[in-house]
């Protein structure tokens, strides 16, 4: 057996590999660690376990006597900073998180105590919550098959793992994709407990720093050449369910197509919660739709640069929301008398076109999913796509999708193109003098049942798509409870503008409405206008309201107390508003009589 060994040392700043030998003393090894991490000889401590047990002292015992083997992980803690084991184990959730804290089970704690190259990654709150859950699928005792007592367990009633394929296939409806956290449990299970698990992001680019040959296109070698990609249908998904809080959100979005016949696109704002119908599943709840500046026709959409994009993101964050996906329409009226639409997207045509897959991959790359198991600190994305299109019954249906991580890599590295005359086909670029593109393949089955590998030129985009169930709740939920309708932004083509005239019209309805003052101003589009309008921006004045609104949303007592505070904040706005129009009236009269 070779004497040379590699020892991994994890610190709050990251992990490093230390070359050593079995006969090297602990004192000599600690000097190497101090030199590698830049510590003094007494500025740190090293332990065998993450919970600060089994400290390695500076002594003349060899590493073999200390039972340190090749590939073992040691844990370094600086003496001055003194981070706790919990800080190195998992990122702490935000103090305002709505998820309860649960003690980690044996299975979940083993998956959390892995070695990661980026231990300081702040994961989403829902990811932190699910990583602490046991995730087991408990079954009741079968009265016919179970021949043991009430306290016993057998193969017919023992709890199942969250990634059990037979269980998922027998659900109604069957689940084709396990949840992402169930996939992590599958990787981190087994005898080694996922000791060497790392979720690597695919790269289609030539590795930099290779000095043995001229750069591409003059030279390339096996060290810097990216590997060929064989496309496989992804077995997991990052979001398991999409739920619109109520039908009003979708109906107001569809109003643009109903009135103009042109297609429309919008960004979905909401939050991620636990989806209890699937083990360790994630549900995306949509609370509002923001429609950016765009040019739409009956068969095309073109996005325009949005000067208010950053402000919208800031407002949504203060309201406890985030951008979770995007939605677009692909509707063609069939019979205007009965309101039916054509059923165009099906198994005989396509579900997502190649151009839409590329756009979805671009958005998913912009909203990468933070992950501690990835050396890059991110893996995949929770961002999703919703298509409003005709269904088999010729009514408007909402279909949810994501593209696979392989598609994200091809889009990120600019290796995938759409086909002009076949929307259901993509095309993997060929290498040129400007860019090296690895070979992309996909597998298919011939008429004899044999697996055949094809070059992805062209490529059926069905290999890149993951479908997600899109639902509406039986009991509607309203994050924004206003029953009045303030005009939606960027709808000038309909004659619906957000200006002070529309604001005055909206506020004039308040006198005839029995809603409380808080409910009246509880409109996402109204809040965007009040904060982003150029005449009287109220971003500073409304900062308090936007920050407190998520906490008072579901509390009737807080609503009563906060309504008075909000009216005081808005009183200055009312005075400013009417004073502004009084000045305009005086100026108009002066110019008329002059």
mmCIF file of N, CA, C and O in Angstrom, residues 457-498:
data_model
loop_
_atom_site.group_PDB
_atom_site.id
_atom_site.type_symbol
_atom_site.label_atom_id
_atom_site.label_comp_id
_atom_site.label_asym_id
_atom_site.label_seq_id
_atom_site.Cartn_x
_atom_site.Cartn_y
_atom_site.Cartn_z
ATOM 1 N N UNK A 457 -28.096 17.010 -33.834
ATOM 2 C CA UNK A 457 -28.205 17.969 -34.932
ATOM 3 C C UNK A 457 -29.143 17.382 -35.979
ATOM 4 O O UNK A 457 -28.666 16.733 -36.915
ATOM 5 N N UNK A 458 -30.461 17.529 -35.830
ATOM 6 C CA UNK A 458 -31.173 18.324 -34.812
ATOM 7 C C UNK A 458 -31.455 17.521 -33.554
ATOM 8 O O UNK A 458 -31.138 16.326 -33.467
ATOM 9 N N UNK A 459 -32.115 18.197 -32.582
ATOM 10 C CA UNK A 459 -32.368 17.631 -31.263
ATOM 11 C C UNK A 459 -33.836 17.809 -30.884
ATOM 12 O O UNK A 459 -34.325 18.944 -30.860
ATOM 13 N N UNK A 460 -34.574 16.740 -30.574
ATOM 14 C CA UNK A 460 -35.938 16.898 -30.043
ATOM 15 C C UNK A 460 -35.879 17.514 -28.640
ATOM 16 O O UNK A 460 -35.224 16.979 -27.745
ATOM 17 N N UNK A 461 -36.557 18.652 -28.458
ATOM 18 C CA UNK A 461 -36.448 19.382 -27.189
ATOM 19 C C UNK A 461 -37.172 18.666 -26.053
ATOM 20 O O UNK A 461 -37.060 19.098 -24.898
ATOM 21 N N UNK A 462 -37.880 17.583 -26.336
ATOM 22 C CA UNK A 462 -38.557 16.846 -25.267
ATOM 23 C C UNK A 462 -37.548 16.255 -24.288
ATOM 24 O O UNK A 462 -37.909 15.941 -23.137
ATOM 25 N N UNK A 463 -36.288 16.094 -24.720
ATOM 26 C CA UNK A 463 -35.244 15.616 -23.816
ATOM 27 C C UNK A 463 -34.840 16.680 -22.797
ATOM 28 O O UNK A 463 -34.140 16.371 -21.830
ATOM 29 N N UNK A 464 -35.233 17.920 -23.024
ATOM 30 C CA UNK A 464 -34.801 19.034 -22.183
ATOM 31 C C UNK A 464 -35.888 19.523 -21.240
ATOM 32 O O UNK A 464 -35.631 20.382 -20.390
ATOM 33 N N UNK A 465 -37.122 19.007 -21.375
ATOM 34 C CA UNK A 465 -38.271 19.582 -20.686
ATOM 35 C C UNK A 465 -38.667 18.740 -19.485
ATOM 36 O O UNK A 465 -38.654 17.506 -19.530
ATOM 37 N N UNK A 466 -39.038 19.415 -18.402
ATOM 38 C CA UNK A 466 -39.599 18.786 -17.205
ATOM 39 C C UNK A 466 -40.948 19.441 -16.946
ATOM 40 O O UNK A 466 -41.029 20.668 -16.812
ATOM 41 N N UNK A 467 -42.013 18.658 -16.907
ATOM 42 C CA UNK A 467 -43.335 19.237 -16.689
ATOM 43 C C UNK A 467 -43.639 19.358 -15.203
ATOM 44 O O UNK A 467 -43.198 18.533 -14.387
ATOM 45 N N UNK A 468 -44.390 20.399 -14.851
ATOM 46 C CA UNK A 468 -44.748 20.684 -13.458
ATOM 47 C C UNK A 468 -46.259 20.911 -13.398
ATOM 48 O O UNK A 468 -46.812 21.655 -14.214
ATOM 49 N N UNK A 469 -46.902 20.303 -12.441
ATOM 50 C CA UNK A 469 -48.343 20.465 -12.281
ATOM 51 C C UNK A 469 -48.661 21.897 -11.846
ATOM 52 O O UNK A 469 -48.049 22.428 -10.913
ATOM 53 N N UNK A 470 -49.628 22.519 -12.537
ATOM 54 C CA UNK A 470 -50.064 23.880 -12.223
ATOM 55 C C UNK A 470 -51.504 23.833 -11.746
ATOM 56 O O UNK A 470 -52.368 23.265 -12.420
ATOM 57 N N UNK A 471 -51.779 24.415 -10.579
ATOM 58 C CA UNK A 471 -53.085 24.279 -9.947
ATOM 59 C C UNK A 471 -53.593 25.621 -9.431
ATOM 60 O O UNK A 471 -52.844 26.606 -9.331
ATOM 61 N N UNK A 472 -54.885 25.625 -9.093
ATOM 62 C CA UNK A 472 -55.537 26.720 -8.386
ATOM 63 C C UNK A 472 -56.188 26.129 -7.140
ATOM 64 O O UNK A 472 -56.762 25.030 -7.190
ATOM 65 N N UNK A 473 -56.160 26.810 -6.001
ATOM 66 C CA UNK A 473 -56.714 26.234 -4.765
ATOM 67 C C UNK A 473 -58.242 26.260 -4.758
ATOM 68 O O UNK A 473 -58.874 27.097 -5.411
ATOM 69 N N UNK A 474 -58.831 25.330 -4.006
ATOM 70 C CA UNK A 474 -60.284 25.337 -3.843
ATOM 71 C C UNK A 474 -60.734 26.569 -3.060
ATOM 72 O O UNK A 474 -61.758 27.178 -3.370
ATOM 73 N N UNK A 475 -59.973 26.918 -2.040
ATOM 74 C CA UNK A 475 -60.255 28.115 -1.247
ATOM 75 C C UNK A 475 -59.230 29.175 -1.618
ATOM 76 O O UNK A 475 -58.049 29.064 -1.253
ATOM 77 N N UNK A 476 -59.635 30.217 -2.363
ATOM 78 C CA UNK A 476 -58.676 31.227 -2.831
ATOM 79 C C UNK A 476 -57.962 31.928 -1.677
ATOM 80 O O UNK A 476 -58.529 32.130 -0.604
ATOM 81 N N UNK A 477 -56.720 32.265 -1.933
ATOM 82 C CA UNK A 477 -55.892 33.012 -0.985
ATOM 83 C C UNK A 477 -55.529 34.333 -1.641
ATOM 84 O O UNK A 477 -55.273 34.389 -2.838
ATOM 85 N N UNK A 478 -55.510 35.403 -0.831
ATOM 86 C CA UNK A 478 -55.232 36.729 -1.373
ATOM 87 C C UNK A 478 -54.129 37.383 -0.553
ATOM 88 O O UNK A 478 -54.358 37.812 0.578
ATOM 89 N N UNK A 479 -52.927 37.426 -1.115
ATOM 90 C CA UNK A 479 -51.875 38.235 -0.501
ATOM 91 C C UNK A 479 -52.218 39.706 -0.619
ATOM 92 O O UNK A 479 -51.991 40.494 0.299
ATOM 93 N N UNK A 480 -52.783 40.098 -1.768
ATOM 94 C CA UNK A 480 -53.240 41.473 -1.996
ATOM 95 C C UNK A 480 -54.764 41.430 -2.063
ATOM 96 O O UNK A 480 -55.344 40.907 -3.023
ATOM 97 N N UNK A 481 -55.404 41.975 -1.022
ATOM 98 C CA UNK A 481 -56.825 41.722 -0.792
ATOM 99 C C UNK A 481 -57.747 42.785 -1.357
ATOM 100 O O UNK A 481 -58.951 42.727 -1.123
ATOM 101 N N UNK A 482 -57.247 43.762 -2.081
ATOM 102 C CA UNK A 482 -58.104 44.820 -2.600
ATOM 103 C C UNK A 482 -59.078 44.251 -3.642
ATOM 104 O O UNK A 482 -58.684 43.523 -4.554
ATOM 105 N N UNK A 483 -60.370 44.605 -3.481
ATOM 106 C CA UNK A 483 -61.373 44.185 -4.456
ATOM 107 C C UNK A 483 -61.484 45.161 -5.618
ATOM 108 O O UNK A 483 -62.123 44.855 -6.624
ATOM 109 N N UNK A 484 -60.863 46.336 -5.497
ATOM 110 C CA UNK A 484 -60.841 47.313 -6.579
ATOM 111 C C UNK A 484 -59.698 46.986 -7.523
ATOM 112 O O UNK A 484 -58.740 46.304 -7.146
ATOM 113 N N UNK A 485 -59.759 47.491 -8.728
ATOM 114 C CA UNK A 485 -58.757 47.154 -9.741
ATOM 115 C C UNK A 485 -58.039 48.417 -10.203
ATOM 116 O O UNK A 485 -58.630 49.266 -10.875
ATOM 117 N N UNK A 486 -56.765 48.512 -9.811
ATOM 118 C CA UNK A 486 -55.919 49.599 -10.309
ATOM 119 C C UNK A 486 -55.295 49.145 -11.626
ATOM 120 O O UNK A 486 -54.960 47.965 -11.774
ATOM 121 N N UNK A 487 -55.156 50.038 -12.614
ATOM 122 C CA UNK A 487 -54.632 49.620 -13.926
ATOM 123 C C UNK A 487 -53.270 48.941 -13.808
ATOM 124 O O UNK A 487 -52.424 49.323 -12.998
ATOM 125 N N UNK A 488 -53.077 47.917 -14.637
ATOM 126 C CA UNK A 488 -51.810 47.184 -14.664
ATOM 127 C C UNK A 488 -50.794 47.965 -15.484
ATOM 128 O O UNK A 488 -51.138 48.630 -16.468
ATOM 129 N N UNK A 489 -49.546 47.885 -15.098
ATOM 130 C CA UNK A 489 -48.475 48.648 -15.723
ATOM 131 C C UNK A 489 -48.247 48.219 -17.177
ATOM 132 O O UNK A 489 -48.519 47.081 -17.563
ATOM 133 N N UNK A 490 -47.744 49.170 -17.965
ATOM 134 C CA UNK A 490 -47.306 48.941 -19.352
ATOM 135 C C UNK A 490 -48.425 48.394 -20.247
ATOM 136 O O UNK A 490 -48.183 47.548 -21.110
ATOM 137 N N UNK A 491 -49.646 48.908 -20.052
ATOM 138 C CA UNK A 491 -50.766 48.530 -20.910
ATOM 139 C C UNK A 491 -51.301 49.747 -21.666
ATOM 140 O O UNK A 491 -52.513 49.924 -21.805
ATOM 141 N N UNK A 492 -50.394 50.560 -22.159
ATOM 142 C CA UNK A 492 -50.814 51.749 -22.894
ATOM 143 C C UNK A 492 -51.547 51.380 -24.178
ATOM 144 O O UNK A 492 -52.375 52.151 -24.671
ATOM 145 N N UNK A 493 -51.247 50.207 -24.748
ATOM 146 C CA UNK A 493 -51.914 49.801 -25.980
ATOM 147 C C UNK A 493 -53.405 49.609 -25.782
ATOM 148 O O UNK A 493 -54.189 49.710 -26.730
ATOM 149 N N UNK A 494 -53.818 49.329 -24.546
ATOM 150 C CA UNK A 494 -55.236 49.164 -24.241
ATOM 151 C C UNK A 494 -55.892 50.468 -23.815
ATOM 152 O O UNK A 494 -57.104 50.501 -23.577
ATOM 153 N N UNK A 495 -55.082 51.523 -23.700
ATOM 154 C CA UNK A 495 -55.617 52.762 -23.160
ATOM 155 C C UNK A 495 -55.675 52.771 -21.650
ATOM 156 O O UNK A 495 -56.269 53.683 -21.045
ATOM 157 N N UNK A 496 -55.083 51.765 -21.002
ATOM 158 C CA UNK A 496 -55.013 51.707 -19.543
ATOM 159 C C UNK A 496 -53.659 52.235 -19.105
ATOM 160 O O UNK A 496 -52.633 51.598 -19.346
ATOM 161 N N UNK A 497 -53.645 53.395 -18.506
ATOM 162 C CA UNK A 497 -52.396 54.031 -18.097
ATOM 163 C C UNK A 497 -52.373 54.209 -16.596
ATOM 164 O O UNK A 497 -53.421 54.401 -15.963
ATOM 165 N N UNK A 498 -51.195 54.146 -16.050
ATOM 166 C CA UNK A 498 -50.998 54.418 -14.633
ATOM 167 C C UNK A 498 -50.548 55.873 -14.488
ATOM 168 O O UNK A 498 -49.388 56.203 -14.711
#
